[in-house]
């Protein structure tokens, strides 16, 4: 163990990491494009975009230049009573790509806080109107973050078990995939009929952390239409699915119905800075347009609308909306579909799911198929030994690359997956 690893082990508490089962972390001293460079000379393909945040490759010069320029101009200012050009420009940029009904932009720090803001907006909307609608509907298996509100609307699991007594009650309906769609819609309508549902929160089309589980726009449209007929506030958690991941700018663009509130984060800055955003329709805003000071939205963060983060997001936006990026999204989606078709009948594969830049391979296993499935202990080191970062979700291998990846590099990942499927690790 060298000094860096020793210091890390003594001083740092890593996320989602056991103190006893995990080897020392790999030291990364630089990164460029899709590659992470280690101190001992390895080049590791970042096939999961470093927890789904990186869009345009590491150390992108356009984003780096925007950050450097902004750091020399205005690093931060309190956002209550003040404003600045990077935030205004970002709000205008987001309005160009959001669903048309989205009216206002509220800044925060990350995905969990963007969801917290969304939940508080929805609940206070009814409070401000003097209407008692306090119940929330969510989907089984959901993951919306690790703060207490976002945990409450997420599926109960090992992530939330220690805190179960502190979470508020939520009504969960079945995940509306092909097997359960009709049942889930019926459950949903029965809950709506009670008249006291205030909000419905969902990950549109893909539940990321739950194993890249997918459902159709047609089913989600039915749920949203039913909810909005009853005036229920619909919250789209696009923290993962936003900024091109599903093949469209937002997964909500696959829908006919539009959400009332959206939470976005992860890819917003291209993976360079922490930033969260909650957007909402004019309907939501109107409930807060009042001279009654007690109905103000009393929520904020010290680093709200940090100018450097906003500058990074604006640079990422220019890259994201360029024709070259659109071509890359098409390339990745096409390569994923071809590989999915090639391997879908493999004896070790239960299901292959693909949407946009997302490819998920669910492996057959007799064990629990949750995040804690023991197969993860075989998958992760197998690929890392071959200089590919694929961090599995239990028995599910997924690829979610930066958009700058080339076809040949995708083929390298696919070949390694085929090698794993043919290995004795699955016997």
Tab-separated table of C-alpha atoms in Angstrom:
chain	number	residue	atom	x	y	z
A	1	UNK	CA	0.000	0.000	0.000
A	2	UNK	CA	1.552	3.312	-1.090
A	3	UNK	CA	1.191	6.570	0.862
A	4	UNK	CA	-1.778	7.808	-1.184
A	5	UNK	CA	-3.777	4.624	-0.600
A	6	UNK	CA	-2.778	4.617	3.070
A	7	UNK	CA	-3.949	8.204	3.516
A	8	UNK	CA	-7.172	7.478	1.659
A	9	UNK	CA	-7.935	4.439	3.799
A	10	UNK	CA	-7.233	6.343	7.014
A	11	UNK	CA	-9.044	9.583	6.168
A	12	UNK	CA	-11.787	9.150	3.573
A	13	UNK	CA	-15.236	7.557	3.729
A	14	UNK	CA	-16.277	6.574	0.193
A	15	UNK	CA	-19.940	6.372	-0.909
A	16	UNK	CA	-21.724	3.015	-1.229
A	17	UNK	CA	-18.552	1.319	-0.012
A	18	UNK	CA	-18.088	-1.297	2.688
A	19	UNK	CA	-15.132	-0.830	5.019
A	20	UNK	CA	-14.345	-4.565	5.001
A	21	UNK	CA	-15.193	-6.013	1.575
A	22	UNK	CA	-13.703	-3.462	-0.784
A	23	UNK	CA	-10.128	-3.275	-2.131
A	24	UNK	CA	-8.244	-0.008	-2.031
A	25	UNK	CA	-9.595	2.551	-4.518
A	26	UNK	CA	-7.747	3.132	-7.768
A	27	UNK	CA	-5.897	6.443	-7.838
A	28	UNK	CA	-6.832	8.562	-10.877
A	29	UNK	CA	-4.528	11.477	-11.561
A	30	UNK	CA	-6.005	12.658	-14.878
A	31	UNK	CA	-8.696	11.912	-17.428
A	32	UNK	CA	-9.367	12.784	-21.040
A	33	UNK	CA	-12.224	11.828	-23.336
A	34	UNK	CA	-13.549	8.427	-22.281
A	35	UNK	CA	-10.328	7.442	-20.498
A	36	UNK	CA	-9.335	7.591	-16.835
A	37	UNK	CA	-5.555	7.663	-16.347
A	38	UNK	CA	-4.084	5.960	-13.266
A	39	UNK	CA	-0.844	6.775	-11.540
A	40	UNK	CA	0.630	3.456	-12.703
A	41	UNK	CA	-0.060	4.113	-16.383
A	42	UNK	CA	-3.376	2.360	-16.995
A	43	UNK	CA	-6.063	3.815	-19.291
A	44	UNK	CA	-9.516	2.780	-18.082
A	45	UNK	CA	-12.578	3.264	-20.291
A	46	UNK	CA	-15.238	5.118	-18.317
A	47	UNK	CA	-18.208	3.157	-19.694
A	48	UNK	CA	-20.629	4.465	-17.037
A	49	UNK	CA	-19.853	8.179	-17.444
A	50	UNK	CA	-18.679	8.398	-13.823
A	51	UNK	CA	-22.101	7.804	-12.270
A	52	UNK	CA	-23.948	8.988	-15.373
A	53	UNK	CA	-22.789	12.622	-15.229
A	54	UNK	CA	-20.216	12.896	-18.003
A	55	UNK	CA	-21.637	13.770	-21.409
A	56	UNK	CA	-18.816	15.090	-23.566
A	57	UNK	CA	-15.766	13.266	-22.215
A	58	UNK	CA	-13.439	14.133	-19.366
A	59	UNK	CA	-11.472	17.389	-19.256
A	60	UNK	CA	-13.295	18.816	-22.240
A	61	UNK	CA	-11.428	21.990	-23.274
A	62	UNK	CA	-14.601	24.011	-23.962
A	63	UNK	CA	-16.031	23.357	-20.492
A	64	UNK	CA	-12.632	23.767	-18.823
A	65	UNK	CA	-12.155	27.156	-20.503
A	66	UNK	CA	-15.618	28.311	-19.413
A	67	UNK	CA	-14.889	27.317	-15.813
A	68	UNK	CA	-11.503	29.063	-15.810
A	69	UNK	CA	-12.925	32.266	-17.288
A	70	UNK	CA	-15.793	32.368	-14.807
A	71	UNK	CA	-13.510	31.648	-11.841
A	72	UNK	CA	-11.513	34.756	-12.723
A	73	UNK	CA	-14.686	36.874	-13.089
A	74	UNK	CA	-17.183	35.882	-10.395
A	75	UNK	CA	-16.773	32.696	-8.381
A	76	UNK	CA	-19.943	33.013	-6.269
A	77	UNK	CA	-22.515	35.408	-4.895
A	78	UNK	CA	-25.542	34.957	-2.675
A	79	UNK	CA	-28.528	34.260	-4.935
A	80	UNK	CA	-31.172	35.791	-2.657
A	81	UNK	CA	-31.480	39.398	-3.789
A	82	UNK	CA	-28.704	39.086	-6.393
A	83	UNK	CA	-28.341	37.511	-9.820
A	84	UNK	CA	-25.707	37.061	-12.538
A	85	UNK	CA	-25.386	36.411	-16.252
A	86	UNK	CA	-24.387	32.695	-16.134
A	87	UNK	CA	-27.612	31.834	-14.283
A	88	UNK	CA	-29.781	33.922	-16.594
A	89	UNK	CA	-28.140	32.427	-19.684
A	90	UNK	CA	-28.572	28.907	-18.315
A	91	UNK	CA	-32.240	29.520	-17.557
A	92	UNK	CA	-32.750	30.722	-21.141
A	93	UNK	CA	-30.838	27.728	-22.511
A	94	UNK	CA	-32.870	25.264	-20.461
A	95	UNK	CA	-36.120	26.867	-21.598
A	96	UNK	CA	-35.084	26.119	-25.192
A	97	UNK	CA	-34.948	22.371	-24.573
A	98	UNK	CA	-37.472	21.728	-21.782
A	99	UNK	CA	-41.103	20.738	-22.430
A	100	UNK	CA	-42.996	23.838	-23.510
A	101	UNK	CA	-45.042	24.199	-20.323
A	102	UNK	CA	-42.015	24.671	-18.067
A	103	UNK	CA	-41.955	28.275	-16.849
A	104	UNK	CA	-39.531	28.864	-13.968
A	105	UNK	CA	-36.057	27.571	-13.063
A	106	UNK	CA	-35.072	26.943	-9.427
A	107	UNK	CA	-31.395	26.159	-8.766
A	108	UNK	CA	-29.964	23.763	-6.177
A	109	UNK	CA	-26.916	21.528	-5.810
A	110	UNK	CA	-27.523	17.957	-7.001
A	111	UNK	CA	-30.144	15.394	-7.992
A	112	UNK	CA	-31.390	14.640	-4.493
A	113	UNK	CA	-31.884	18.313	-3.674
A	114	UNK	CA	-33.574	18.920	-7.037
A	115	UNK	CA	-36.075	16.220	-6.053
A	116	UNK	CA	-36.480	17.679	-2.539
A	117	UNK	CA	-37.306	21.033	-4.094
A	118	UNK	CA	-39.814	19.394	-6.439
A	119	UNK	CA	-41.596	17.610	-3.584
A	120	UNK	CA	-41.714	20.753	-1.448
A	121	UNK	CA	-43.032	22.809	-4.374
A	122	UNK	CA	-45.821	20.291	-4.975
A	123	UNK	CA	-46.813	20.023	-1.318
A	124	UNK	CA	-46.681	23.768	-0.719
A	125	UNK	CA	-48.718	24.337	-3.875
A	126	UNK	CA	-51.680	22.706	-2.130
A	127	UNK	CA	-50.832	24.352	1.191
A	128	UNK	CA	-50.876	27.781	-0.423
A	129	UNK	CA	-54.256	27.042	-1.984
A	130	UNK	CA	-55.617	25.945	1.366
A	131	UNK	CA	-56.352	22.429	0.075
A	132	UNK	CA	-55.482	19.312	2.081
A	133	UNK	CA	-53.883	16.944	-0.430
A	134	UNK	CA	-50.880	15.467	1.322
A	135	UNK	CA	-50.504	11.982	-0.153
A	136	UNK	CA	-47.962	11.164	-2.849
A	137	UNK	CA	-47.895	8.282	-5.350
A	138	UNK	CA	-44.608	6.765	-6.546
A	139	UNK	CA	-43.528	3.642	-8.419
A	140	UNK	CA	-42.204	0.534	-6.707
A	141	UNK	CA	-38.459	0.204	-7.187
A	142	UNK	CA	-37.975	3.954	-7.588
A	143	UNK	CA	-34.757	5.697	-6.635
A	144	UNK	CA	-34.899	9.468	-6.271
A	145	UNK	CA	-31.857	10.190	-4.093
A	146	UNK	CA	-30.491	9.876	-0.583
A	147	UNK	CA	-31.941	12.843	1.304
A	148	UNK	CA	-34.959	12.109	3.498
A	149	UNK	CA	-37.650	13.372	1.146
A	150	UNK	CA	-36.139	11.630	-1.864
A	151	UNK	CA	-35.693	8.426	0.149
A	152	UNK	CA	-39.335	8.591	1.208
A	153	UNK	CA	-40.568	8.534	-2.404
A	154	UNK	CA	-38.062	5.825	-3.335
A	155	UNK	CA	-38.588	2.087	-3.105
A	156	UNK	CA	-37.747	0.624	0.281
A	157	UNK	CA	-34.415	-1.213	0.147
A	158	UNK	CA	-31.084	-1.693	1.888
A	159	UNK	CA	-30.388	1.965	1.067
A	160	UNK	CA	-33.261	3.204	3.215
A	161	UNK	CA	-33.761	0.389	5.768
A	162	UNK	CA	-31.839	2.108	8.614
A	163	UNK	CA	-34.078	5.158	8.246
A	164	UNK	CA	-37.445	3.511	7.563
A	165	UNK	CA	-39.000	4.852	10.771
A	166	UNK	CA	-38.205	8.431	9.782
A	167	UNK	CA	-39.584	8.424	6.227
A	168	UNK	CA	-43.018	9.792	5.403
A	169	UNK	CA	-45.634	7.422	3.990
A	170	UNK	CA	-46.018	7.163	0.244
A	171	UNK	CA	-48.449	5.151	-1.881
A	172	UNK	CA	-46.507	2.836	-4.190
A	173	UNK	CA	-47.981	1.252	-7.300
A	174	UNK	CA	-46.460	-1.645	-9.221
A	175	UNK	CA	-43.768	-0.850	-11.744
A	176	UNK	CA	-45.776	-0.545	-14.991
A	177	UNK	CA	-43.750	-2.769	-17.303
A	178	UNK	CA	-45.373	-5.121	-19.817
A	179	UNK	CA	-46.221	-7.669	-17.130
A	180	UNK	CA	-47.798	-5.214	-14.676
A	181	UNK	CA	-49.049	-2.247	-16.702
A	182	UNK	CA	-52.777	-2.932	-16.425
A	183	UNK	CA	-52.523	-3.739	-12.716
A	184	UNK	CA	-50.478	-0.600	-12.043
A	185	UNK	CA	-52.937	1.622	-13.920
A	186	UNK	CA	-55.831	0.145	-11.929
A	187	UNK	CA	-53.980	0.697	-8.629
A	188	UNK	CA	-53.277	4.265	-9.722
A	189	UNK	CA	-56.912	5.033	-10.590
A	190	UNK	CA	-58.126	3.607	-7.271
A	191	UNK	CA	-55.746	5.890	-5.368
A	192	UNK	CA	-56.765	8.916	-7.408
A	193	UNK	CA	-60.406	8.206	-6.625
A	194	UNK	CA	-59.789	8.958	-2.927
A	195	UNK	CA	-59.428	12.641	-3.812
A	196	UNK	CA	-56.523	13.347	-1.449
A	197	UNK	CA	-53.550	12.648	-3.723
A	198	UNK	CA	-51.382	15.737	-4.102
A	199	UNK	CA	-48.512	14.543	-6.291
A	200	UNK	CA	-47.214	11.723	-8.464
A	201	UNK	CA	-43.439	11.346	-8.859
A	202	UNK	CA	-41.795	9.079	-11.403
A	203	UNK	CA	-38.612	8.386	-13.333
A	204	UNK	CA	-39.841	8.678	-16.922
A	205	UNK	CA	-39.384	5.500	-18.996
A	206	UNK	CA	-36.301	4.211	-17.137
A	207	UNK	CA	-35.681	3.404	-13.480
A	208	UNK	CA	-31.914	3.796	-13.360
A	209	UNK	CA	-30.646	2.519	-10.019
A	210	UNK	CA	-33.345	-0.171	-9.914
A	211	UNK	CA	-31.609	-1.956	-12.777
A	212	UNK	CA	-32.307	0.162	-15.858
A	213	UNK	CA	-35.893	-1.115	-15.836
A	214	UNK	CA	-37.922	0.306	-18.716
A	215	UNK	CA	-41.574	0.974	-19.477
A	216	UNK	CA	-43.390	2.559	-22.390
A	217	UNK	CA	-44.398	6.153	-23.112
A	218	UNK	CA	-47.957	4.938	-23.785
A	219	UNK	CA	-48.344	3.608	-20.242
A	220	UNK	CA	-46.812	6.696	-18.647
A	221	UNK	CA	-49.096	8.922	-20.723
A	222	UNK	CA	-52.093	7.032	-19.333
A	223	UNK	CA	-50.878	7.613	-15.778
A	224	UNK	CA	-50.184	11.293	-16.337
A	225	UNK	CA	-53.502	11.905	-18.082
A	226	UNK	CA	-55.398	10.219	-15.260
A	227	UNK	CA	-53.479	12.230	-12.647
A	228	UNK	CA	-53.872	15.567	-14.358
A	229	UNK	CA	-57.616	15.007	-14.823
A	230	UNK	CA	-57.742	15.026	-10.998
A	231	UNK	CA	-55.419	18.029	-10.703
A	232	UNK	CA	-52.594	15.918	-9.250
A	233	UNK	CA	-49.138	17.505	-9.593
A	234	UNK	CA	-46.922	15.298	-11.794
A	235	UNK	CA	-43.192	15.354	-11.046
A	236	UNK	CA	-40.735	13.964	-13.603
A	237	UNK	CA	-37.420	12.995	-12.028
A	238	UNK	CA	-35.149	13.468	-15.059
A	239	UNK	CA	-31.950	13.571	-13.026
A	240	UNK	CA	-30.711	10.478	-14.876
A	241	UNK	CA	-32.764	10.552	-18.078
A	242	UNK	CA	-32.136	14.186	-18.992
A	243	UNK	CA	-29.770	15.708	-21.553
A	244	UNK	CA	-29.941	13.045	-24.242
A	245	UNK	CA	-29.518	9.810	-22.297
A	246	UNK	CA	-32.682	8.241	-23.717
A	247	UNK	CA	-32.114	9.507	-27.247
A	248	UNK	CA	-34.246	12.639	-26.811
A	249	UNK	CA	-33.226	15.716	-24.850
A	250	UNK	CA	-35.513	14.621	-22.009
A	251	UNK	CA	-37.449	11.391	-21.609
A	252	UNK	CA	-40.561	13.547	-21.183
A	253	UNK	CA	-40.283	14.428	-24.865
A	254	UNK	CA	-41.501	10.901	-25.671
A	255	UNK	CA	-44.819	11.776	-23.998
A	256	UNK	CA	-47.986	13.557	-25.078
A	257	UNK	CA	-48.673	14.770	-21.534
A	258	UNK	CA	-46.235	17.188	-19.915
A	259	UNK	CA	-45.120	17.080	-16.266
A	260	UNK	CA	-45.919	19.970	-13.944
A	261	UNK	CA	-42.488	19.858	-12.278
A	262	UNK	CA	-39.141	18.434	-13.401
A	263	UNK	CA	-35.952	17.649	-11.474
A	264	UNK	CA	-32.691	17.598	-13.433
A	265	UNK	CA	-29.022	17.303	-12.530
A	266	UNK	CA	-26.216	14.820	-13.411
A	267	UNK	CA	-25.441	15.692	-17.050
A	268	UNK	CA	-26.371	19.358	-16.762
A	269	UNK	CA	-22.744	20.554	-16.488
A	270	UNK	CA	-21.294	17.794	-18.641
A	271	UNK	CA	-19.997	16.158	-15.467
A	272	UNK	CA	-17.715	19.024	-14.513
A	273	UNK	CA	-19.516	20.659	-11.560
A	274	UNK	CA	-22.268	19.912	-9.063
A	275	UNK	CA	-25.575	21.552	-9.987
A	276	UNK	CA	-29.255	20.754	-9.605
A	277	UNK	CA	-32.296	22.366	-11.193
A	278	UNK	CA	-36.022	22.077	-10.547
A	279	UNK	CA	-38.333	23.493	-13.185
A	280	UNK	CA	-42.078	24.054	-12.996
A	281	UNK	CA	-45.082	25.202	-14.988
A	282	UNK	CA	-46.871	28.533	-14.603
A	283	UNK	CA	-49.633	26.684	-12.735
A	284	UNK	CA	-47.206	25.963	-9.886
A	285	UNK	CA	-45.751	29.468	-9.885
A	286	UNK	CA	-49.189	31.065	-9.658
A	287	UNK	CA	-49.815	29.462	-6.256
A	288	UNK	CA	-46.786	31.351	-4.916
A	289	UNK	CA	-47.693	34.753	-6.426
A	290	UNK	CA	-49.192	36.241	-3.316
A	291	UNK	CA	-48.638	39.120	-0.937
A	292	UNK	CA	-48.844	36.681	1.966
A	293	UNK	CA	-45.217	36.376	3.120
A	294	UNK	CA	-45.951	33.064	4.865
A	295	UNK	CA	-46.627	31.476	1.473
A	296	UNK	CA	-43.129	32.224	0.192
A	297	UNK	CA	-41.098	29.202	-0.938
A	298	UNK	CA	-38.579	29.179	1.917
A	299	UNK	CA	-35.942	26.947	0.374
A	300	UNK	CA	-32.373	27.680	-0.640
A	301	UNK	CA	-28.758	26.502	-0.632
A	302	UNK	CA	-25.558	28.408	0.034
A	303	UNK	CA	-24.269	27.558	-3.444
A	304	UNK	CA	-27.562	28.118	-5.280
A	305	UNK	CA	-26.860	29.023	-8.935
A	306	UNK	CA	-23.103	29.001	-8.399
A	307	UNK	CA	-21.719	31.043	-11.326
A	308	UNK	CA	-18.899	28.599	-12.103
A	309	UNK	CA	-21.311	25.661	-12.220
A	310	UNK	CA	-23.707	27.661	-14.386
A	311	UNK	CA	-20.862	28.582	-16.744
A	312	UNK	CA	-19.942	24.900	-17.056
A	313	UNK	CA	-23.592	24.067	-17.781
A	314	UNK	CA	-23.779	26.723	-20.492
A	315	UNK	CA	-20.643	25.365	-22.157
A	316	UNK	CA	-22.062	21.844	-21.949
A	317	UNK	CA	-25.312	23.103	-23.477
A	318	UNK	CA	-23.484	24.437	-26.538
A	319	UNK	CA	-21.783	21.078	-27.018
A	320	UNK	CA	-25.019	19.168	-26.402
A	321	UNK	CA	-27.028	21.114	-28.977
A	322	UNK	CA	-24.360	20.951	-31.700
A	323	UNK	CA	-25.007	18.632	-34.706
A	324	UNK	CA	-21.927	16.564	-33.834
A	325	UNK	CA	-23.458	15.537	-30.513
A	326	UNK	CA	-26.730	14.536	-32.151
A	327	UNK	CA	-24.766	12.354	-34.576
A	328	UNK	CA	-22.997	10.694	-31.655
A	329	UNK	CA	-26.280	9.959	-29.877
A	330	UNK	CA	-27.525	8.279	-33.052
A	331	UNK	CA	-24.313	6.285	-33.394
A	332	UNK	CA	-24.380	5.017	-29.803
A	333	UNK	CA	-28.062	4.090	-29.948
A	334	UNK	CA	-27.559	2.200	-33.197
A	335	UNK	CA	-24.528	0.282	-31.956
A	336	UNK	CA	-26.362	-0.652	-28.745
A	337	UNK	CA	-29.340	-1.984	-30.680
A	338	UNK	CA	-27.139	-4.070	-32.966
A	339	UNK	CA	-25.250	-5.583	-30.037
A	340	UNK	CA	-28.478	-6.190	-28.130
A	341	UNK	CA	-29.883	-8.088	-31.098
A	342	UNK	CA	-26.707	-10.155	-31.320
A	343	UNK	CA	-26.641	-11.344	-27.703
A	344	UNK	CA	-30.305	-11.387	-26.642
A	345	UNK	CA	-30.639	-15.163	-27.059
A	346	UNK	CA	-27.577	-16.039	-24.966
A	347	UNK	CA	-28.238	-18.719	-22.371
A	348	UNK	CA	-26.937	-16.555	-19.519
A	349	UNK	CA	-29.059	-13.529	-20.418
A	350	UNK	CA	-32.568	-13.026	-19.084
A	351	UNK	CA	-33.254	-9.762	-20.900
A	352	UNK	CA	-31.492	-7.029	-22.862
A	353	UNK	CA	-32.917	-3.510	-22.628
A	354	UNK	CA	-31.875	-0.572	-24.775
A	355	UNK	CA	-33.027	3.032	-25.104
A	356	UNK	CA	-30.898	5.788	-26.569
A	357	UNK	CA	-27.418	5.649	-25.038
A	358	UNK	CA	-28.514	3.139	-22.363
A	359	UNK	CA	-27.828	-0.585	-22.763
A	360	UNK	CA	-28.689	-2.959	-19.894
A	361	UNK	CA	-28.047	-6.703	-19.788
A	362	UNK	CA	-29.873	-8.628	-17.083
A	363	UNK	CA	-28.096	-11.891	-16.327
A	364	UNK	CA	-29.918	-15.030	-15.287
A	365	UNK	CA	-29.425	-15.820	-11.630
A	366	UNK	CA	-31.184	-17.994	-9.101
A	367	UNK	CA	-30.474	-15.461	-6.407
A	368	UNK	CA	-32.085	-12.202	-5.467
A	369	UNK	CA	-31.894	-9.808	-8.433
A	370	UNK	CA	-31.445	-6.697	-6.323
A	371	UNK	CA	-28.462	-4.366	-6.037
A	372	UNK	CA	-26.868	-6.705	-3.473
A	373	UNK	CA	-26.777	-9.719	-5.804
A	374	UNK	CA	-23.470	-11.516	-5.315
A	375	UNK	CA	-22.775	-11.550	-9.055
A	376	UNK	CA	-21.702	-7.927	-8.802
A	377	UNK	CA	-18.539	-9.140	-7.033
A	378	UNK	CA	-17.575	-11.047	-10.190
A	379	UNK	CA	-18.680	-8.524	-12.803
A	380	UNK	CA	-16.900	-5.415	-11.521
A	381	UNK	CA	-13.358	-6.837	-11.177
A	382	UNK	CA	-13.606	-8.816	-14.431
A	383	UNK	CA	-14.051	-5.671	-16.479
A	384	UNK	CA	-11.771	-3.494	-14.385
A	385	UNK	CA	-8.969	-6.026	-14.883
A	386	UNK	CA	-9.481	-5.378	-18.599
A	387	UNK	CA	-9.407	-1.592	-18.115
A	388	UNK	CA	-13.150	-1.051	-18.508
A	389	UNK	CA	-15.220	0.593	-15.779
A	390	UNK	CA	-18.621	-1.127	-15.709
A	391	UNK	CA	-20.172	-0.765	-12.263
A	392	UNK	CA	-23.024	-3.332	-12.211
A	393	UNK	CA	-26.409	-2.985	-10.569
A	394	UNK	CA	-26.446	-6.387	-8.895
A	395	UNK	CA	-26.784	-8.916	-11.735
A	396	UNK	CA	-27.268	-6.199	-14.364
A	397	UNK	CA	-24.436	-5.019	-16.573
A	398	UNK	CA	-25.114	-1.669	-18.162
A	399	UNK	CA	-23.260	0.614	-20.558
A	400	UNK	CA	-23.816	4.366	-20.363
A	401	UNK	CA	-20.856	5.972	-22.126
A	402	UNK	CA	-19.824	9.581	-22.635
A	403	UNK	CA	-21.214	10.792	-25.941
A	404	UNK	CA	-17.765	11.174	-27.500
A	405	UNK	CA	-17.107	7.424	-27.520
A	406	UNK	CA	-16.210	5.937	-30.912
A	407	UNK	CA	-17.730	2.858	-32.516
A	408	UNK	CA	-14.471	0.932	-32.144
A	409	UNK	CA	-14.362	1.688	-28.427
A	410	UNK	CA	-17.944	0.492	-28.025
A	411	UNK	CA	-17.009	-2.702	-29.858
A	412	UNK	CA	-14.140	-3.175	-27.410
A	413	UNK	CA	-16.638	-3.033	-24.523
A	414	UNK	CA	-19.054	-5.358	-26.299
A	415	UNK	CA	-16.284	-7.887	-26.962
A	416	UNK	CA	-15.371	-7.882	-23.301
A	417	UNK	CA	-19.009	-8.511	-22.369
A	418	UNK	CA	-19.094	-11.490	-24.733
A	419	UNK	CA	-15.916	-12.748	-23.110
A	420	UNK	CA	-17.562	-12.506	-19.695
A	421	UNK	CA	-20.668	-14.331	-20.926
A	422	UNK	CA	-18.461	-17.171	-22.155
A	423	UNK	CA	-16.336	-17.328	-18.998
A	424	UNK	CA	-16.614	-19.904	-16.241
A	425	UNK	CA	-17.658	-17.139	-13.820
A	426	UNK	CA	-21.289	-17.782	-14.816
A	427	UNK	CA	-21.183	-21.556	-14.407
